[in-house]
Coordinates of C-alpha atoms in Angstrom, one line a residue:
Chain A
M1 CA 32.8 57.7 27.3
T2 CA 35.8 57.0 29.5
P3 CA 39.1 57.3 27.7
Q4 CA 40.4 54.5 29.8
A5 CA 38.2 52.0 28.1
N6 CA 39.4 49.9 25.1
P7 CA 36.6 50.0 22.6
F8 CA 38.5 47.8 20.1
A9 CA 38.8 45.0 22.6
A10 CA 35.3 45.5 23.7
W11 CA 34.1 45.4 20.1
L12 CA 36.0 42.2 19.4
E13 CA 34.3 40.7 22.4
F14 CA 31.0 41.9 21.1
M15 CA 31.6 40.3 17.8
A16 CA 32.9 37.2 19.4
R17 CA 29.7 36.9 21.4
L18 CA 27.7 37.6 18.3
Q19 CA 29.2 34.4 16.8
Q20 CA 28.1 32.4 19.8
P21 CA 24.4 31.3 19.8
G22 CA 22.6 32.8 22.7
D23 CA 21.8 30.6 25.6
P24 CA 18.4 29.1 24.9
A25 CA 17.9 28.6 28.6
A26 CA 18.3 32.3 29.2
S27 CA 14.8 33.0 28.0
A28 CA 11.6 31.0 27.7
A29 CA 11.2 29.3 24.3
P30 CA 8.5 31.2 22.3
Q31 CA 5.3 29.4 21.4
L32 CA 5.0 31.0 18.0
P33 CA 7.4 29.7 15.3
F34 CA 8.2 33.1 13.9
A35 CA 9.0 34.4 17.4
T36 CA 12.0 32.0 17.7
P37 CA 14.4 34.0 15.5
I38 CA 13.2 37.2 17.2
A39 CA 14.0 35.8 20.6
G40 CA 17.3 34.5 19.4
F41 CA 18.1 37.9 18.1
L42 CA 17.3 39.6 21.3
E43 CA 19.2 37.1 23.4
T44 CA 22.3 37.4 21.3
Y45 CA 22.1 41.2 21.4
R46 CA 21.7 41.1 25.2
S47 CA 24.7 38.8 25.6
S48 CA 26.8 40.9 23.2
L49 CA 25.9 44.1 24.9
E50 CA 26.8 42.7 28.2
A51 CA 30.2 41.8 26.8
F52 CA 30.7 45.1 25.1
T53 CA 29.8 47.0 28.3
G54 CA 32.1 44.8 30.3
S55 CA 35.0 45.5 28.0
L56 CA 34.4 49.2 28.0
Q57 CA 34.5 49.1 31.8
S58 CA 37.7 47.2 31.9
G59 CA 39.8 50.4 32.1
V60 CA 42.3 49.8 29.3
N61 CA 43.6 53.1 27.8
V62 CA 42.4 54.0 24.4
R63 CA 42.4 57.3 22.5
W64 CA 38.7 57.4 22.1
T65 CA 38.7 61.1 21.5
D66 CA 40.7 60.7 18.2
P67 CA 38.2 60.0 15.4
A68 CA 40.9 58.9 13.1
A69 CA 42.0 56.2 15.6
V70 CA 38.4 55.1 16.0
L71 CA 38.0 54.8 12.3
D72 CA 41.3 52.8 12.1
W73 CA 40.2 50.2 14.5
M74 CA 36.7 50.1 13.0
K75 CA 38.3 49.1 9.7
T76 CA 39.8 46.1 11.4
L77 CA 36.4 44.9 12.4
A78 CA 35.4 44.0 8.8
A79 CA 36.1 40.3 9.4
P80 CA 32.9 38.5 8.4
V81 CA 30.9 36.5 10.9
S82 CA 31.7 32.9 10.1
V83 CA 29.8 29.9 11.4
G84 CA 29.8 26.3 10.3
G85 CA 27.2 23.6 9.9
T86 CA 24.7 22.7 7.1
D87 CA 22.5 25.6 7.8
P88 CA 24.6 28.3 9.4
I89 CA 21.9 30.9 9.4
A90 CA 19.4 28.7 11.2
R91 CA 22.0 27.8 13.8
H92 CA 23.0 31.3 14.5
P93 CA 20.4 33.4 16.4
L94 CA 21.5 36.7 15.2
L95 CA 21.6 35.7 11.6
A96 CA 18.3 33.9 12.0
G97 CA 17.0 37.2 13.4
L98 CA 18.4 39.2 10.5
R99 CA 16.9 36.8 8.0
H100 CA 13.6 37.2 9.8
V101 CA 13.7 41.0 9.5
Y102 CA 15.1 41.1 5.9
A103 CA 13.6 37.9 4.5
G104 CA 12.2 39.8 1.6
A105 CA 15.7 40.9 0.5
A106 CA 16.5 37.3 -0.6
D107 CA 13.5 37.3 -2.8
A108 CA 14.2 40.8 -4.1
V109 CA 17.6 39.8 -5.3
G110 CA 16.5 36.5 -6.6
W111 CA 18.0 34.2 -4.0
G112 CA 14.9 33.3 -2.2
A113 CA 14.1 30.4 -4.5
Y114 CA 17.5 28.7 -3.8
T115 CA 17.3 29.3 -0.1
K116 CA 13.8 27.7 0.3
L117 CA 14.6 24.9 -2.2
A118 CA 17.9 24.2 -0.4
E119 CA 16.1 23.9 2.9
A120 CA 13.5 21.5 1.4
L121 CA 16.3 19.5 -0.3
A122 CA 18.2 19.3 2.9
E123 CA 15.1 17.8 4.5
V124 CA 15.0 15.3 1.6
G125 CA 18.6 14.4 2.4
R126 CA 17.9 13.8 6.0
A127 CA 14.8 11.7 5.2
Q128 CA 16.9 9.8 2.6
S129 CA 19.5 9.1 5.2
A130 CA 16.9 7.8 7.6
A131 CA 15.4 5.6 4.9
S132 CA 18.8 4.2 4.1
E133 CA 19.4 3.4 7.7
S134 CA 16.2 1.4 7.9
Q135 CA 17.0 -0.3 4.6
A136 CA 20.4 -1.3 6.0
K137 CA 18.6 -3.0 8.9
V138 CA 16.6 -5.0 6.4
W139 CA 19.8 -6.2 4.7
Q140 CA 21.1 -7.2 8.1
A141 CA 17.8 -9.1 8.7
I142 CA 18.2 -10.8 5.4
G143 CA 21.6 -11.9 6.4
E144 CA 20.2 -13.4 9.6
I145 CA 17.4 -15.1 7.7
W146 CA 20.0 -16.7 5.4
T147 CA 22.0 -18.0 8.3
N148 CA 18.8 -19.4 10.0
A149 CA 17.8 -21.0 6.7
Q150 CA 21.2 -22.7 6.5
N151 CA 20.8 -24.1 10.0
R152 CA 17.3 -25.3 9.2
F153 CA 18.4 -27.0 6.0
G154 CA 21.3 -28.6 7.8
H155 CA 18.8 -30.0 10.3
T156 CA 16.7 -31.3 7.4
L157 CA 19.8 -32.9 5.8
R158 CA 20.8 -34.6 9.0
G159 CA 17.3 -36.0 9.4
M160 CA 17.4 -37.3 5.9
V161 CA 20.8 -39.0 6.4
E162 CA 19.5 -40.7 9.5
R163 CA 16.5 -42.0 7.6
R164 CA 18.8 -42.7 4.6
E165 CA 16.6 -40.6 2.3
S166 CA 17.9 -38.9 -0.8
F167 CA 16.9 -36.1 -3.1
A168 CA 15.6 -37.3 -6.4
D169 CA 17.6 -34.7 -8.3
V170 CA 19.3 -31.3 -8.2
Q171 CA 15.9 -29.6 -8.6
G172 CA 14.7 -31.5 -5.5
F173 CA 17.7 -30.3 -3.6
L174 CA 17.0 -26.7 -4.6
R175 CA 13.3 -27.1 -3.6
G176 CA 14.5 -28.3 -0.2
W177 CA 16.7 -25.3 0.3
T178 CA 13.9 -23.0 -0.9
A179 CA 11.5 -24.5 1.7
A180 CA 14.1 -23.9 4.5
L181 CA 14.6 -20.3 3.3
D182 CA 10.9 -19.7 3.1
E183 CA 10.4 -20.9 6.7
A184 CA 13.2 -18.8 8.0
T185 CA 11.9 -15.8 6.1
H186 CA 8.4 -16.0 7.5
Q187 CA 9.7 -16.7 11.0
S188 CA 11.7 -13.5 10.8
M189 CA 9.0 -11.4 9.1
Q190 CA 6.3 -12.5 11.5
S191 CA 8.3 -11.9 14.7
D192 CA 7.8 -8.8 16.7
A193 CA 11.2 -7.5 15.6
G194 CA 10.3 -8.2 12.0
L195 CA 7.0 -6.4 12.1
A196 CA 8.6 -3.5 13.9
L197 CA 11.3 -3.3 11.2
T198 CA 8.6 -3.4 8.5
A199 CA 6.8 -0.5 10.2
E200 CA 10.1 1.4 10.5
V201 CA 10.9 1.0 6.8
S202 CA 7.4 2.0 5.9
R203 CA 7.5 5.1 8.1
A204 CA 10.9 6.1 6.8
A205 CA 9.7 5.7 3.2
T206 CA 6.6 7.9 4.0
S207 CA 8.8 10.6 5.5
L208 CA 11.0 10.6 2.4
R209 CA 8.0 10.9 0.2
I210 CA 6.7 13.8 2.4
A211 CA 10.0 15.5 2.1
Q212 CA 10.1 15.0 -1.7
N213 CA 6.6 16.4 -1.9
R214 CA 7.6 19.4 0.1
A215 CA 10.6 20.1 -2.3
V216 CA 8.3 19.9 -5.3
E217 CA 5.8 22.1 -3.6
V218 CA 8.4 24.7 -2.8
F219 CA 9.5 24.6 -6.5
S220 CA 5.9 25.0 -7.7
E221 CA 5.2 27.9 -5.3
L222 CA 8.3 29.7 -6.4
Y223 CA 7.5 29.5 -10.0
N224 CA 3.8 30.1 -9.8
I225 CA 2.9 26.5 -10.7
P226 CA -0.2 25.1 -8.9
T227 CA 1.0 22.8 -6.2
R228 CA -0.3 19.2 -5.8
A229 CA -2.1 20.2 -2.6
E230 CA -3.9 23.0 -4.4
V231 CA -4.9 20.8 -7.2
D232 CA -6.1 18.1 -4.8
E233 CA -8.1 20.7 -2.9
A234 CA -9.8 21.6 -6.2
Y235 CA -10.5 17.9 -6.7
R236 CA -11.9 17.6 -3.2
L237 CA -14.3 20.5 -3.9
I238 CA -15.4 18.9 -7.2
H239 CA -15.8 15.6 -5.5
E240 CA -18.0 17.1 -2.8
L241 CA -20.1 19.0 -5.3
R242 CA -20.6 15.9 -7.4
K243 CA -21.7 14.0 -4.3
E244 CA -24.2 16.7 -3.6
L245 CA -25.4 16.6 -7.2
R246 CA -25.7 12.9 -7.1
A247 CA -27.8 13.0 -3.9
L248 CA -30.1 15.6 -5.5
K249 CA -30.5 13.5 -8.6
K250 CA -31.3 10.4 -6.5
A251 CA -33.8 12.4 -4.5
A252 CA -35.6 13.9 -7.5
P253 CA -38.4 11.9 -9.0
E254 CA -37.6 10.3 -12.4
S255 CA -38.9 12.3 -15.3
Chain B
M1 CA 9.8 -30.2 0.2
T2 CA 12.7 -32.6 0.1
E3 CA 11.0 -35.3 -1.9
P4 CA 12.7 -38.1 0.0
Q5 CA 13.3 -41.2 -2.0
A6 CA 13.5 -44.8 -0.8
P7 CA 17.0 -45.9 0.2
Q8 CA 19.0 -46.9 -2.8
A9 CA 21.0 -50.0 -3.1
G10 CA 24.8 -49.5 -2.9
A11 CA 26.6 -46.5 -1.4
Y12 CA 24.1 -44.1 0.2
R13 CA 24.2 -40.4 -0.9
L14 CA 21.9 -37.5 -0.2
L15 CA 22.1 -36.5 -3.8
D16 CA 23.5 -38.4 -6.8
T17 CA 26.2 -36.1 -7.9
S18 CA 27.8 -38.4 -10.4
A19 CA 28.8 -36.8 -13.6
Q20 CA 26.3 -39.0 -15.5
A21 CA 23.3 -38.0 -13.3
L22 CA 24.2 -34.3 -13.3
A23 CA 24.7 -34.2 -17.0
A24 CA 21.3 -35.9 -17.6
Q25 CA 19.5 -33.5 -15.3
L26 CA 21.2 -30.5 -16.9
A27 CA 20.4 -31.7 -20.3
D28 CA 16.8 -32.2 -19.4
A29 CA 16.5 -28.7 -17.9
Q30 CA 18.3 -27.1 -20.8
Q31 CA 15.9 -28.8 -23.2
K32 CA 12.9 -27.5 -21.3
I33 CA 14.3 -24.0 -21.0
A34 CA 15.2 -24.0 -24.7
R35 CA 11.7 -25.1 -25.7
G36 CA 10.3 -22.5 -23.3
A37 CA 12.4 -19.8 -24.8
T38 CA 11.2 -20.7 -28.3
L39 CA 7.6 -20.7 -27.1
L40 CA 8.1 -17.3 -25.4
A41 CA 9.7 -15.8 -28.5
G42 CA 6.8 -16.9 -30.6
L43 CA 4.0 -15.7 -28.4
K44 CA 2.0 -12.6 -29.4
E45 CA 0.0 -10.2 -27.2
S46 CA -3.2 -11.9 -28.6
D47 CA -2.0 -15.3 -27.4
I48 CA -2.3 -14.3 -23.8
E49 CA -5.4 -12.1 -23.8
I50 CA -7.5 -12.3 -20.7
S51 CA -11.2 -11.8 -20.1
L52 CA -12.3 -13.3 -23.4
T53 CA -15.8 -14.3 -22.4
P54 CA -18.2 -12.3 -24.5
K55 CA -19.7 -9.3 -22.7
E56 CA -21.2 -5.8 -23.4
E57 CA -20.8 -2.6 -21.6
V58 CA -24.1 -1.4 -20.1
W59 CA -23.1 1.5 -17.9
R60 CA -20.1 3.7 -17.2
C61 CA -19.2 6.5 -14.7
D62 CA -15.8 7.9 -14.1
S63 CA -13.4 4.9 -14.3
V64 CA -16.1 2.4 -13.4
V65 CA -17.7 0.2 -16.1
L66 CA -20.5 -2.3 -15.7
Y67 CA -20.5 -5.3 -18.0
R68 CA -23.2 -7.8 -18.7
Y69 CA -21.8 -11.2 -19.9
R70 CA -23.6 -12.9 -22.7
P71 CA -25.8 -15.6 -21.2
E72 CA -24.9 -19.2 -22.3
V73 CA -28.4 -20.6 -21.9
E74 CA -31.6 -19.6 -23.6
R75 CA -33.4 -18.7 -20.4
P76 CA -31.0 -17.7 -17.7
L77 CA -32.3 -17.3 -14.1
A78 CA -34.5 -14.3 -13.9
V79 CA -32.7 -12.7 -11.0
P80 CA -29.2 -11.6 -12.2
V81 CA -25.9 -11.9 -10.2
L82 CA -23.8 -8.7 -9.9
V83 CA -20.2 -9.5 -9.1
A84 CA -18.1 -6.9 -7.3
Y85 CA -14.4 -7.5 -7.2
A86 CA -11.8 -5.7 -5.0
L87 CA -10.0 -2.5 -5.8
V88 CA -6.6 -4.0 -5.3
G89 CA -6.7 -5.9 -8.6
R90 CA -8.6 -5.8 -11.8
Y91 CA -12.0 -7.5 -12.4
Q92 CA -10.5 -9.9 -15.0
M93 CA -9.6 -12.3 -12.2
V94 CA -13.1 -13.7 -12.5
D95 CA -12.5 -14.3 -16.2
L96 CA -8.8 -14.9 -16.6
E97 CA -9.0 -17.5 -19.4
L98 CA -11.8 -19.4 -21.0
E99 CA -10.8 -22.8 -19.5
R100 CA -10.8 -21.5 -15.9
S101 CA -13.2 -18.6 -16.0
F102 CA -15.3 -18.2 -12.9
V103 CA -17.8 -16.1 -14.8
R104 CA -18.0 -18.7 -17.6
K105 CA -18.8 -21.3 -15.1
L106 CA -21.7 -19.3 -13.7
L107 CA -23.0 -18.6 -17.2
G108 CA -22.8 -22.2 -18.0
Q109 CA -24.9 -23.0 -14.9
G110 CA -27.6 -20.7 -16.3
L111 CA -26.9 -17.5 -14.4
D112 CA -27.3 -14.0 -15.8
V113 CA -24.0 -12.3 -14.8
Y114 CA -23.0 -8.7 -14.5
V115 CA -19.5 -7.7 -13.3
I116 CA -18.2 -4.3 -12.2
D117 CA -14.9 -3.1 -13.4
W118 CA -13.7 -0.4 -11.0
G119 CA -11.2 0.7 -13.6
L120 CA -7.9 2.5 -13.0
P121 CA -8.6 5.3 -10.6
K122 CA -7.3 8.7 -11.6
R123 CA -5.7 11.2 -9.4
Y124 CA -9.0 13.1 -8.9
Q125 CA -10.5 9.9 -7.3
R126 CA -8.1 10.2 -4.4
W127 CA -11.0 11.6 -2.3
H128 CA -13.3 8.7 -3.0
G129 CA -14.1 6.9 0.2
I130 CA -15.8 3.6 0.7
D131 CA -19.0 5.5 0.9
D132 CA -18.5 6.7 -2.7
Y133 CA -18.0 3.1 -3.9
V134 CA -20.8 1.5 -1.8
N135 CA -23.5 4.2 -1.9
G136 CA -22.2 5.6 -5.2
Y137 CA -20.9 3.3 -7.9
L138 CA -22.2 0.1 -6.4
D139 CA -25.7 1.5 -5.8
D140 CA -25.8 2.8 -9.4
C141 CA -24.8 -0.6 -10.7
V142 CA -27.4 -2.3 -8.6
D143 CA -30.0 0.1 -9.9
V144 CA -28.9 -0.5 -13.5
V145 CA -29.2 -4.3 -13.1
R146 CA -32.5 -4.0 -11.4
K147 CA -33.9 -1.8 -14.1
R148 CA -32.6 -4.0 -16.9
S149 CA -33.8 -7.2 -15.4
G150 CA -37.0 -5.9 -13.9
A151 CA -36.1 -7.6 -10.7
P152 CA -36.8 -5.5 -7.6
A153 CA -33.9 -7.1 -5.8
I154 CA -30.9 -8.8 -7.3
N155 CA -28.2 -11.2 -6.2
L156 CA -24.9 -9.6 -5.1
L157 CA -21.6 -11.5 -5.1
G158 CA -18.7 -9.8 -3.5
I159 CA -15.1 -10.9 -3.6
C160 CA -12.6 -9.9 -0.9
Q161 CA -12.7 -6.2 -0.6
G162 CA -15.7 -6.2 -2.9
G163 CA -17.2 -8.6 -0.4
V164 CA -16.8 -6.0 2.3
F165 CA -18.4 -3.4 0.0
S166 CA -21.2 -5.9 -0.6
L167 CA -21.8 -6.5 3.1
C168 CA -22.0 -2.8 3.7
Y169 CA -24.3 -2.4 0.7
A170 CA -26.6 -5.2 1.8
A171 CA -26.7 -3.8 5.3
L172 CA -27.6 -0.3 4.0
H173 CA -29.9 -1.3 1.2
P174 CA -31.4 -4.7 2.1
Q175 CA -34.5 -4.1 0.0
K176 CA -32.4 -4.2 -3.2
I177 CA -30.6 -7.5 -2.5
R178 CA -32.3 -10.8 -2.9
N179 CA -29.4 -13.0 -1.9
L180 CA -25.9 -12.1 -0.8
I181 CA -22.8 -14.1 -1.6
V182 CA -19.5 -13.1 -0.1
T183 CA -16.2 -14.9 -1.0
V184 CA -12.9 -14.7 0.7
T185 CA -14.1 -11.7 2.5
P186 CA -12.7 -10.3 5.8
V187 CA -15.3 -9.5 8.4
D188 CA -13.4 -9.7 11.7
F189 CA -10.0 -8.3 10.9
H190 CA -8.6 -9.3 14.2
A191 CA -9.9 -12.8 14.3
D192 CA -6.4 -14.2 13.5
A193 CA -4.6 -12.3 16.3
G194 CA -2.3 -14.6 18.0
S195 CA -2.1 -17.0 15.1
T196 CA 1.3 -18.5 14.5
E197 CA 0.4 -19.9 11.1
R198 CA 3.4 -19.4 8.8
G199 CA 2.9 -16.7 6.2
S200 CA -0.7 -16.0 7.1
G201 CA -2.5 -12.6 7.5
Y202 CA 0.4 -10.3 6.8
V203 CA -1.7 -7.2 6.2
N204 CA -3.3 -7.9 9.5
R205 CA 0.0 -8.2 11.2
W206 CA 1.6 -5.2 9.5
T207 CA -1.3 -2.9 10.3
R208 CA -1.3 -4.0 14.0
A209 CA 2.3 -2.7 14.2
W210 CA 1.1 0.7 12.9
D211 CA -1.2 3.3 14.4
E212 CA -3.7 5.5 12.7
K213 CA -1.2 8.3 12.3
D214 CA 1.0 6.0 10.1
V215 CA -2.0 5.4 7.8
D216 CA -2.8 9.1 7.7
R217 CA 0.8 10.1 6.8
M218 CA 0.9 7.5 4.2
I219 CA -2.3 8.5 2.4
D220 CA -1.5 12.2 2.8
A221 CA 1.9 11.6 1.2
W222 CA 0.7 9.5 -1.7
G223 CA -2.9 10.5 -2.4
N224 CA -3.9 7.4 -4.4
Y225 CA -1.6 4.6 -3.3
P226 CA 0.4 3.4 -6.3
G227 CA -0.5 0.1 -7.8
S228 CA 3.1 -0.9 -7.9
M229 CA 3.3 -0.6 -4.1
V230 CA 0.0 -2.5 -3.6
G231 CA 1.5 -5.2 -5.8
F232 CA 4.7 -5.1 -3.7
S233 CA 2.7 -5.6 -0.6
F234 CA 1.3 -8.8 -2.0
L235 CA 4.7 -10.0 -3.2
L236 CA 6.1 -9.4 0.3
M237 CA 3.6 -11.9 1.7
N238 CA 5.5 -14.7 0.1
P239 CA 8.9 -13.3 -0.8
V240 CA 10.8 -16.6 -1.3
Y241 CA 8.3 -18.4 -3.5
N242 CA 7.7 -15.3 -5.6
I243 CA 11.3 -15.7 -6.7
A244 CA 11.1 -19.5 -7.0
K245 CA 8.1 -19.2 -9.3
Y246 CA 10.2 -17.5 -11.9
S247 CA 13.0 -19.9 -11.6
S248 CA 12.7 -23.5 -10.4
D249 CA 8.9 -23.6 -10.7
L250 CA 8.8 -22.0 -14.1
V251 CA 11.3 -24.5 -15.5
G252 CA 8.8 -27.2 -14.7
I253 CA 6.1 -25.7 -16.9
V254 CA 7.9 -23.6 -19.4
G255 CA 8.0 -26.3 -22.0
D256 CA 4.2 -26.8 -21.9
E257 CA 2.5 -24.2 -24.1
Q258 CA -0.8 -24.2 -22.4
K259 CA 0.7 -24.0 -18.9
L260 CA 3.0 -21.3 -20.0
K261 CA 0.2 -19.3 -21.5
G262 CA -1.8 -19.7 -18.3
F263 CA 1.3 -18.5 -16.3
L264 CA 1.7 -15.5 -18.5
R265 CA -2.0 -14.6 -18.3
M266 CA -1.7 -14.6 -14.6
E267 CA 1.4 -12.4 -14.8
R268 CA -0.5 -10.1 -17.1
W269 CA -3.3 -9.7 -14.6
I270 CA -0.8 -9.2 -11.7
A271 CA 1.0 -6.5 -13.7
D272 CA -2.2 -4.6 -14.2
R273 CA -2.4 -3.4 -10.6
P274 CA -4.5 -0.3 -10.3
D275 CA -3.7 2.6 -8.0
H276 CA -5.8 2.4 -4.9
P277 CA -8.1 5.3 -4.2
G278 CA -6.5 7.2 -1.2
E279 CA -9.5 7.7 1.1
V280 CA -10.8 4.2 0.5
L281 CA -7.4 2.9 1.6
R282 CA -7.3 5.2 4.6
Q283 CA -10.6 3.9 5.8
W284 CA -9.8 0.4 4.8
L285 CA -6.7 0.4 7.0
R286 CA -7.8 2.7 9.8
D287 CA -11.4 1.6 10.3
L288 CA -11.1 -2.0 9.3
Y289 CA -7.6 -3.4 9.8
I290 CA -6.7 -1.3 12.8
G291 CA -10.1 -0.3 14.2
N292 CA -12.0 -3.5 13.2
R293 CA -15.2 -1.5 13.1
L294 CA -17.2 -3.7 10.6
V295 CA -17.6 -6.6 12.9
K296 CA -18.4 -4.2 15.8
N297 CA -21.2 -2.6 13.7
E298 CA -19.3 0.7 14.1
L299 CA -18.2 1.4 10.5
K300 CA -19.6 4.6 9.2
L301 CA -20.1 5.4 5.5
G302 CA -21.0 9.1 5.2
E303 CA -23.6 9.6 7.9
Q304 CA -24.8 6.0 7.9
R305 CA -23.6 3.3 10.3
V306 CA -23.2 -0.2 8.8
D307 CA -25.0 -2.6 11.0
L308 CA -24.5 -6.2 9.9
R309 CA -27.7 -7.2 11.7
N310 CA -29.6 -5.4 8.9
I311 CA -28.5 -8.1 6.5
T312 CA -31.7 -10.1 6.5
M313 CA -31.5 -11.8 3.1
P314 CA -30.0 -15.3 2.7
V315 CA -26.2 -15.2 3.0
L316 CA -23.7 -17.6 1.4
N317 CA -20.2 -17.2 2.8
I318 CA -17.4 -18.9 0.9
Y319 CA -13.9 -19.1 2.2
A320 CA -10.7 -20.7 1.0
S321 CA -9.1 -23.4 3.2
E322 CA -5.5 -22.2 2.5
D323 CA -6.2 -18.4 2.2
V324 CA -3.2 -16.5 3.7
V325 CA -4.3 -13.1 2.4
V326 CA -7.6 -13.3 4.3
P327 CA -7.3 -16.0 6.9
P328 CA -10.4 -18.2 7.2
A329 CA -11.0 -17.1 10.8
C330 CA -11.5 -13.5 9.6
T331 CA -14.0 -14.6 7.0
R332 CA -15.9 -17.1 9.1
A333 CA -16.5 -14.5 11.7
L334 CA -19.6 -13.5 9.7
Q335 CA -21.5 -16.4 11.2
G336 CA -24.0 -15.3 13.8
R337 CA -23.5 -11.6 13.0
C338 CA -26.0 -11.0 10.3
G339 CA -29.7 -10.6 10.8
T340 CA -30.6 -13.5 8.6
S341 CA -31.6 -17.0 9.7
D342 CA -30.5 -18.4 6.3
Y343 CA -26.7 -18.5 6.5
T344 CA -24.6 -21.0 4.7
E345 CA -20.8 -21.5 4.7
I346 CA -18.8 -23.3 2.1
E347 CA -15.1 -24.1 2.2
V348 CA -13.2 -24.4 -1.1
P349 CA -9.8 -25.8 -1.4
G350 CA -6.8 -23.6 -2.3
G351 CA -5.7 -20.0 -1.6
H352 CA -7.2 -16.6 -2.0
I353 CA -6.9 -16.2 -5.8
G354 CA -7.0 -20.0 -6.3
T355 CA -10.6 -19.8 -5.3
F356 CA -11.3 -18.4 -8.7
V357 CA -8.6 -19.9 -10.9
G358 CA -7.6 -23.1 -9.2
N359 CA -8.8 -26.3 -10.8
K360 CA -10.1 -27.9 -7.6
A361 CA -12.0 -24.8 -6.5
Q362 CA -13.4 -24.3 -9.9
K363 CA -15.2 -27.6 -9.8
I364 CA -16.8 -26.7 -6.5
L365 CA -17.4 -23.0 -6.6
G366 CA -19.7 -22.4 -9.6
P367 CA -22.0 -25.3 -9.0
A368 CA -22.2 -24.6 -5.3
I369 CA -23.3 -21.0 -5.9
T370 CA -25.8 -21.9 -8.6
E371 CA -27.3 -24.6 -6.5
W372 CA -27.6 -22.4 -3.5
L373 CA -29.1 -19.6 -5.6
K374 CA -31.6 -21.8 -7.3
A375 CA -32.9 -23.0 -4.0
R376 CA -33.6 -19.4 -3.1
L377 CA -35.3 -18.1 -6.2

């Protein structure tokens, strides 16, 4: 090891690089889901090693032969890796890689339940957000329907004035408004945009339900409760067996 | 609508908003509402019971029950009628109240009537497909009725979705069906495409904006589709008037005890919306609403393909002139697609449900069915 190198600066550079996600373009994206964190791990290590080596080669003078000095600067490296975001581990290739290697540790110390549940609930949150966005569009559409209904009703009223017609009573007036609102509603709902919005709301609601199901499933798995999917599979088996039994009974001659 | 009135003498106004006129109208409405509130407060569960026509349970399997209604004539027609309603609502629609009971009308005309109650599907029935209903429960019910009556083939009357089941059944088991009657039954699910009729065929329109993956995700997510959501789908077909009926429309009838009870009986039926078996709904939406496979003779139940040309018995097809749930074009598409030469079509006034509970339709429906059947026995 060259005494001219500054390992402290190099180590800081190494740590700094560790906090930067590796360049995804630097290596081909893995096909296997579980290979992704491994690839991220490798890429981050490669990048950091490159920085470390570069720093060591920079020629800055350091007493690398003095163990006490080496230990002193190593103590200064205790600053934790800090990354932001809703799921910092997933966003950081090295930490994702570490989690992949030591995933069992979380379960061993009792944190696994919270981690998996937190991930599932985060997905519920995202789905809820998407559902709320689509619902906001519905409210906007209702506002437009209301405006259209007012225009329609105004047209009706003008026609009545021209013909000098009158409403028999307040109820009749309200029925007239209801008819205008009804027409405007159907016009909006039956339009291409209305049908697309209905489909969007439906899809968002389904995604939310799927995310909720997943959260419950995670909870069930963690606490050894049969999941809905497992119970349904049992039902499916019973269903198929009953069908076979029924077919056999039908095929058998009556006693 | 606007209920235009003849021009009044004196100063013209769109609406008489004089203090005197408004006070009189308000007093009238308040009086009706107060009487309605008193009536409502005094009503008991037993006052709005539905499905009161006497009947006996003759068969049961899972959630499905087969009832035979007590004949009202000494010698009913020898060949019974088996009524199959839809899964989207309960069978009591055909016997909502004594005064407007479709079943009672048929009994009074001398028919021997059986009705299937599909029941309230449990979670374990999520895997039941149309095959299970047609070749399973319906086939069992047909066999029970055949055995009890001694008739080798019986009359089958299907309503809406039950009409589709009946078409499938008649195509797959023609030897067991003497005459087939389908009412407000979709056959060509795309026949209304391009229609601009206001408020019509919403399920057709909605499903055309989906693809098959949307249906799969929905059923995978829910299993059985909740009855509350099935009900919501129906409400969404007429969102404004489904509010008006509880306000301005209700004020008009709330003071009339009989009408109020009739209204509440309908509400009771609406509230009893069963969950829809998941796999049936998957096939219903994918194969029929999206794929339109029934009319193309491509629908498969289990390993069997449903070919409408195998329907060789006499067919009576009844549709409602103002049906917005199943547009008449979708129903009338049956003509020329069955293998029978004895095909009859009847139009009844009113909407989808009005066919069975509406006063006008009631006068036509029962007698028309009976007359048609008697001519073929």
